[in-house]
């Protein structure tokens, strides 16, 4: 980047962890609880450069240009699909509001990967999408609210991954603890395909099926996270569960009801400030996922995740896999007197890597220098 530190716009966006409601949340209106975490990605926008390049470790440089109806990118089949999608939706909003086109470079640095290059499963694609939307929106003076940032990033995400629930997008956009319900993505896609403008898409009725609510956890409650070192593919795991549902192997209505009960019980425990009730609800959520895995023959709770959770339970706290399972992370809700060093030593002895994560509030963006 060529600009000085004072010129650059720097945005940090948190990653996420699913706490409860996985798999069910892909259905519009079904609730899940997530937490934003203080490991994330940093997007740096340099408005003094006219090369219009995007740089990110692990990807070849991407160059973009404004076209008559959108942006054009080179190379055309670039791997950073989420970046291209984010640039595309913000450019559509820029054009609809009559904001002049601007040249800038973007640098993306991720803290959501292990040093070996393996991902922790903390929502890097969603964080990148939100980060690009936020940085470019701020640079162009679009005055986007967190809700508009989420919706733009969600439109970008579903253009790449149509079945994505968007819970990770919401956590990255809003920060903190949230109760999330996904919108009707099929209706959004249909509206986009029928030629609705970006402004119409941002206020479409399809959003009404979804929602985002900030939560306050019980006083003294801690979130503990362990990583199995085994990456998991959320897309393939969700697809496998969908296949099992279509084949009649899963009582889908019962699954949705059980998941909903566990998530709303966890919400109520948060509202009441009741740590013991929150741990009980988390155990119920783990049971919901285990039954789903058994019925679908999908390895949601792997042996490593099961051992991780069992070690927590043996120490009197509550734990479950986070997200789609199959690897990645497990999470636990613990009290203020919980012996974390002893747990971490036990985890390491069993091949589990403790992640020093904290729940992150929304930072937004700042000009530095």
GROMACS .gro file of N, CA, C and O in nm, residues 139-211:
model
  292
  139UNK      N    1  -1.559   0.437   0.365
  139UNK     CA    2  -1.478   0.519   0.275
  139UNK      C    3  -1.565   0.603   0.182
  139UNK      O    4  -1.536   0.721   0.156
  140UNK      N    5  -1.673   0.546   0.134
  140UNK     CA    6  -1.762   0.616   0.040
  140UNK      C    7  -1.860   0.709   0.111
  140UNK      O    8  -1.935   0.781   0.046
  141UNK      N    9  -1.861   0.708   0.243
  141UNK     CA   10  -1.952   0.795   0.318
  141UNK      C   11  -2.097   0.753   0.308
  141UNK      O   12  -2.186   0.839   0.311
  142UNK      N   13  -2.123   0.622   0.298
  142UNK     CA   14  -2.260   0.574   0.281
  142UNK      C   15  -2.340   0.576   0.411
  142UNK      O   16  -2.462   0.561   0.409
  143UNK      N   17  -2.272   0.593   0.524
  143UNK     CA   18  -2.342   0.603   0.652
  143UNK      C   19  -2.421   0.478   0.687
  143UNK      O   20  -2.534   0.488   0.737
  144UNK      N   21  -2.364   0.362   0.665
  144UNK     CA   22  -2.435   0.237   0.687
  144UNK      C   23  -2.453   0.207   0.835
  144UNK      O   24  -2.359   0.218   0.913
  145UNK      N   25  -2.572   0.167   0.873
  145UNK     CA   26  -2.597   0.118   1.009
  145UNK      C   27  -2.548  -0.026   1.018
  145UNK      O   28  -2.528  -0.093   0.915
  146UNK      N   29  -2.530  -0.079   1.141
  146UNK     CA   30  -2.493  -0.221   1.152
  146UNK      C   31  -2.593  -0.313   1.082
  146UNK      O   32  -2.553  -0.414   1.024
  147UNK      N   33  -2.722  -0.278   1.086
  147UNK     CA   34  -2.821  -0.361   1.019
  147UNK      C   35  -2.801  -0.358   0.868
  147UNK      O   36  -2.810  -0.462   0.800
  148UNK      N   37  -2.772  -0.241   0.812
  148UNK     CA   38  -2.747  -0.233   0.668
  148UNK      C   39  -2.619  -0.307   0.631
  148UNK      O   40  -2.614  -0.372   0.526
  149UNK      N   41  -2.516  -0.295   0.714
  149UNK     CA   42  -2.393  -0.371   0.688
  149UNK      C   43  -2.422  -0.520   0.686
  149UNK      O   44  -2.374  -0.593   0.598
  150UNK      N   45  -2.498  -0.567   0.785
  150UNK     CA   46  -2.533  -0.709   0.790
  150UNK      C   47  -2.610  -0.749   0.664
  150UNK      O   48  -2.581  -0.852   0.602
  151UNK      N   49  -2.710  -0.671   0.626
  151UNK     CA   50  -2.792  -0.710   0.511
  151UNK      C   51  -2.713  -0.708   0.381
  151UNK      O   52  -2.729  -0.797   0.297
  152UNK      N   53  -2.628  -0.609   0.363
  152UNK     CA   54  -2.543  -0.608   0.244
  152UNK      C   55  -2.449  -0.728   0.243
  152UNK      O   56  -2.434  -0.795   0.140
  153UNK      N   57  -2.388  -0.756   0.357
  153UNK     CA   58  -2.297  -0.871   0.365
  153UNK      C   59  -2.374  -1.001   0.346
  153UNK      O   60  -2.321  -1.097   0.289
  154UNK      N   61  -2.497  -1.005   0.393
  154UNK     CA   62  -2.579  -1.125   0.375
  154UNK      C   63  -2.615  -1.145   0.228
  154UNK      O   64  -2.611  -1.257   0.176
  155UNK      N   65  -2.650  -1.038   0.159
  155UNK     CA   66  -2.678  -1.047   0.015
  155UNK      C   67  -2.554  -1.095  -0.060
  155UNK      O   68  -2.564  -1.176  -0.153
  156UNK      N   69  -2.438  -1.045  -0.021
  156UNK     CA   70  -2.313  -1.090  -0.084
  156UNK      C   71  -2.289  -1.237  -0.054
  156UNK      O   72  -2.254  -1.316  -0.144
  157UNK      N   73  -2.307  -1.277   0.071
  157UNK     CA   74  -2.282  -1.415   0.111
  157UNK      C   75  -2.372  -1.513   0.038
  157UNK      O   76  -2.326  -1.617  -0.013
  158UNK      N   77  -2.501  -1.484   0.032
  158UNK     CA   78  -2.593  -1.577  -0.032
  158UNK      C   79  -2.578  -1.581  -0.183
  158UNK      O   80  -2.621  -1.677  -0.247
  159UNK      N   81  -2.513  -1.480  -0.241
  159UNK     CA   82  -2.484  -1.488  -0.385
  159UNK      C   83  -2.375  -1.590  -0.412
  159UNK      O   84  -2.364  -1.643  -0.522
  160UNK      N   85  -2.294  -1.620  -0.310
  160UNK     CA   86  -2.187  -1.720  -0.321
  160UNK      C   87  -2.234  -1.854  -0.264
  160UNK      O   88  -2.210  -1.960  -0.323
  161UNK      N   89  -2.300  -1.850  -0.147
  161UNK     CA   90  -2.346  -1.971  -0.078
  161UNK      C   91  -2.493  -1.954  -0.045
  161UNK      O   92  -2.527  -1.905   0.064
  162UNK      N   93  -2.583  -1.990  -0.136
  162UNK     CA   94  -2.726  -1.958  -0.121
  162UNK      C   95  -2.792  -2.015   0.004
  162UNK      O   96  -2.890  -1.958   0.053
  163UNK      N   97  -2.741  -2.125   0.059
  163UNK     CA   98  -2.806  -2.186   0.174
  163UNK      C   99  -2.748  -2.139   0.308
  163UNK      O  100  -2.795  -2.183   0.413
  164UNK      N  101  -2.648  -2.052   0.306
  164UNK     CA  102  -2.586  -2.007   0.431
  164UNK      C  103  -2.689  -1.940   0.521
  164UNK      O  104  -2.770  -1.859   0.476
  165UNK      N  105  -2.684  -1.974   0.650
  165UNK     CA  106  -2.782  -1.916   0.743
  165UNK      C  107  -2.756  -1.768   0.767
  165UNK      O  108  -2.849  -1.691   0.792
  166UNK      N  109  -2.628  -1.728   0.764
  166UNK     CA  110  -2.593  -1.590   0.792
  166UNK      C  111  -2.570  -1.559   0.938
  166UNK      O  112  -2.545  -1.444   0.974
  167UNK      N  113  -2.576  -1.661   1.024
  167UNK     CA  114  -2.548  -1.636   1.165
  167UNK      C  115  -2.409  -1.582   1.187
  167UNK      O  116  -2.388  -1.492   1.270
  168UNK      N  117  -2.312  -1.635   1.112
  168UNK     CA  118  -2.176  -1.585   1.125
  168UNK      C  119  -2.165  -1.441   1.077
  168UNK      O  120  -2.091  -1.361   1.134
  169UNK      N  121  -2.240  -1.407   0.973
  169UNK     CA  122  -2.241  -1.270   0.921
  169UNK      C  123  -2.295  -1.174   1.029
  169UNK      O  124  -2.239  -1.067   1.054
  170UNK      N  125  -2.404  -1.214   1.093
  170UNK     CA  126  -2.465  -1.130   1.195
  170UNK      C  127  -2.372  -1.111   1.314
  170UNK      O  128  -2.359  -1.001   1.368
  171UNK      N  129  -2.306  -1.220   1.357
  171UNK     CA  130  -2.215  -1.208   1.470
  171UNK      C  131  -2.100  -1.114   1.439
  171UNK      O  132  -2.060  -1.031   1.522
  172UNK      N  133  -2.045  -1.124   1.317
  172UNK     CA  134  -1.935  -1.036   1.278
  172UNK      C  135  -1.981  -0.892   1.265
  172UNK      O  136  -1.907  -0.798   1.296
  173UNK      N  137  -2.104  -0.871   1.220
  173UNK     CA  138  -2.154  -0.735   1.199
  173UNK      C  139  -2.192  -0.666   1.330
  173UNK      O  140  -2.173  -0.546   1.345
  174UNK      N  141  -2.246  -0.743   1.426
  174UNK     CA  142  -2.300  -0.681   1.548
  174UNK      C  143  -2.212  -0.699   1.670
  174UNK      O  144  -2.217  -0.618   1.763
  175UNK      N  145  -2.132  -0.807   1.676
  175UNK     CA  146  -2.049  -0.830   1.792
  175UNK      C  147  -2.130  -0.877   1.913
  175UNK      O  148  -2.254  -0.881   1.911
  176UNK      N  149  -2.060  -0.916   2.018
  176UNK     CA  150  -2.124  -0.958   2.141
  176UNK      C  151  -2.196  -1.091   2.128
  176UNK      O  152  -2.167  -1.173   2.041
  177UNK      N  153  -2.290  -1.114   2.219
  177UNK     CA  154  -2.377  -1.232   2.217
  177UNK      C  155  -2.505  -1.196   2.145
  177UNK      O  156  -2.566  -1.092   2.174
  178UNK      N  157  -2.550  -1.281   2.053
  178UNK     CA  158  -2.673  -1.251   1.982
  178UNK      C  159  -2.762  -1.374   1.971
  178UNK      O  160  -2.715  -1.487   1.965
  179UNK      N  161  -2.892  -1.348   1.971
  179UNK     CA  162  -2.991  -1.447   1.928
  179UNK      C  163  -3.022  -1.414   1.783
  179UNK      O  164  -3.055  -1.300   1.750
  180UNK      N  165  -3.010  -1.513   1.696
  180UNK     CA  166  -3.021  -1.489   1.552
  180UNK      C  167  -3.126  -1.580   1.490
  180UNK      O  168  -3.135  -1.698   1.525
  181UNK      N  169  -3.205  -1.525   1.400
  181UNK     CA  170  -3.297  -1.601   1.316
  181UNK      C  171  -3.269  -1.561   1.171
  181UNK      O  172  -3.258  -1.443   1.140
  182UNK      N  173  -3.259  -1.659   1.083
  182UNK     CA  174  -3.222  -1.629   0.945
  182UNK      C  175  -3.343  -1.583   0.865
  182UNK      O  176  -3.457  -1.626   0.889
  183UNK      N  177  -3.322  -1.494   0.768
  183UNK     CA  178  -3.430  -1.449   0.680
  183UNK      C  179  -3.463  -1.557   0.577
  183UNK      O  180  -3.400  -1.662   0.571
  184UNK      N  181  -3.562  -1.528   0.495
  184UNK     CA  182  -3.600  -1.618   0.386
  184UNK      C  183  -3.506  -1.593   0.269
  184UNK      O  184  -3.528  -1.504   0.187
  185UNK      N  185  -3.396  -1.670   0.263
  185UNK     CA  186  -3.296  -1.647   0.159
  185UNK      C  187  -3.348  -1.682   0.020
  185UNK      O  188  -3.308  -1.622  -0.079
  186UNK      N  189  -3.438  -1.780   0.011
  186UNK     CA  190  -3.496  -1.815  -0.119
  186UNK      C  191  -3.574  -1.696  -0.175
  186UNK      O  192  -3.563  -1.663  -0.294
  187UNK      N  193  -3.652  -1.628  -0.090
  187UNK     CA  194  -3.728  -1.512  -0.134
  187UNK      C  195  -3.636  -1.397  -0.172
  187UNK      O  196  -3.662  -1.323  -0.269
  188UNK      N  197  -3.525  -1.381  -0.096
  188UNK     CA  198  -3.429  -1.277  -0.132
  188UNK      C  199  -3.366  -1.304  -0.268
  188UNK      O  200  -3.351  -1.213  -0.351
  189UNK      N  201  -3.329  -1.430  -0.293
  189UNK     CA  202  -3.270  -1.466  -0.421
  189UNK      C  203  -3.368  -1.445  -0.534
  189UNK      O  204  -3.331  -1.397  -0.643
  190UNK      N  205  -3.494  -1.478  -0.511
  190UNK     CA  206  -3.596  -1.459  -0.614
  190UNK      C  207  -3.614  -1.311  -0.644
  190UNK      O  208  -3.629  -1.271  -0.761
  191UNK      N  209  -3.612  -1.229  -0.539
  191UNK     CA  210  -3.627  -1.085  -0.560
  191UNK      C  211  -3.509  -1.029  -0.638
  191UNK      O  212  -3.524  -0.945  -0.727
  192UNK      N  213  -3.387  -1.076  -0.606
  192UNK     CA  214  -3.269  -1.030  -0.678
  192UNK      C  215  -3.275  -1.074  -0.824
  192UNK      O  216  -3.242  -0.996  -0.915
  193UNK      N  217  -3.319  -1.197  -0.848
  193UNK     CA  218  -3.325  -1.248  -0.985
  193UNK      C  219  -3.430  -1.177  -1.069
  193UNK      O  220  -3.418  -1.169  -1.192
  194UNK      N  221  -3.533  -1.123  -1.003
  194UNK     CA  222  -3.640  -1.056  -1.077
  194UNK      C  223  -3.610  -0.909  -1.104
  194UNK      O  224  -3.694  -0.837  -1.157
  195UNK      N  225  -3.491  -0.865  -1.065
  195UNK     CA  226  -3.447  -0.730  -1.101
  195UNK      C  227  -3.473  -0.624  -0.997
  195UNK      O  228  -3.465  -0.504  -1.029
  196UNK      N  229  -3.503  -0.661  -0.873
  196UNK     CA  230  -3.521  -0.560  -0.769
  196UNK      C  231  -3.391  -0.483  -0.748
  196UNK      O  232  -3.282  -0.539  -0.757
  197UNK      N  233  -3.404  -0.355  -0.718
  197UNK     CA  234  -3.286  -0.273  -0.692
  197UNK      C  235  -3.225  -0.309  -0.557
  197UNK      O  236  -3.288  -0.374  -0.473
  198UNK      N  237  -3.103  -0.264  -0.536
  198UNK     CA  238  -3.036  -0.293  -0.409
  198UNK      C  239  -3.113  -0.231  -0.293
  198UNK      O  240  -3.124  -0.291  -0.185
  199UNK      N  241  -3.170  -0.113  -0.312
  199UNK     CA  242  -3.248  -0.050  -0.205
  199UNK      C  243  -3.372  -0.131  -0.174
  199UNK      O  244  -3.411  -0.145  -0.058
  200UNK      N  245  -3.437  -0.185  -0.277
  200UNK     CA  246  -3.554  -0.271  -0.255
  200UNK      C  247  -3.516  -0.399  -0.184
  200UNK      O  248  -3.588  -0.447  -0.096
  201UNK      N  249  -3.400  -0.455  -0.220
  201UNK     CA  250  -3.355  -0.578  -0.155
  201UNK      C  251  -3.325  -0.555  -0.007
  201UNK      O  252  -3.349  -0.643   0.077
  202UNK      N  253  -3.273  -0.437   0.026
  202UNK     CA  254  -3.239  -0.409   0.165
  202UNK      C  255  -3.361  -0.394   0.254
  202UNK      O  256  -3.350  -0.402   0.377
  203UNK      N  257  -3.478  -0.373   0.197
  203UNK     CA  258  -3.601  -0.356   0.276
  203UNK      C  259  -3.707  -0.459   0.237
  203UNK      O  260  -3.825  -0.441   0.267
  204UNK      N  261  -3.666  -0.568   0.173
  204UNK     CA  262  -3.760  -0.668   0.125
  204UNK      C  263  -3.830  -0.738   0.242
  204UNK      O  264  -3.772  -0.755   0.350
  205UNK      N  265  -3.956  -0.781   0.222
  205UNK     CA  266  -4.029  -0.853   0.328
  205UNK      C  267  -3.960  -0.981   0.373
  205UNK      O  268  -3.987  -1.029   0.485
  206UNK      N  269  -3.873  -1.037   0.289
  206UNK     CA  270  -3.806  -1.162   0.325
  206UNK      C  271  -3.724  -1.149   0.453
  206UNK      O  272  -3.701  -1.249   0.523
  207UNK      N  273  -3.680  -1.029   0.485
  207UNK     CA  274  -3.602  -1.009   0.608
  207UNK      C  275  -3.687  -1.029   0.733
  207UNK      O  276  -3.633  -1.054   0.842
  208UNK      N  277  -3.820  -1.018   0.719
  208UNK     CA  278  -3.907  -1.022   0.835
  208UNK      C  279  -3.907  -1.158   0.903
  208UNK      O  280  -3.944  -1.170   1.021
  209UNK      N  281  -3.869  -1.264   0.831
  209UNK     CA  282  -3.861  -1.396   0.892
  209UNK      C  283  -3.742  -1.406   0.988
  209UNK      O  284  -3.738  -1.496   1.072
  210UNK      N  285  -3.646  -1.318   0.972
  210UNK     CA  286  -3.525  -1.323   1.053
  210UNK      C  287  -3.525  -1.221   1.164
  210UNK      O  288  -3.624  -1.153   1.189
  211UNK      N  289  -3.411  -1.211   1.232
  211UNK     CA  290  -3.399  -1.112   1.338
  211UNK      C  291  -3.269  -1.130   1.414
  211UNK      O  292  -3.209  -1.238   1.414
   0.00000   0.00000   0.00000
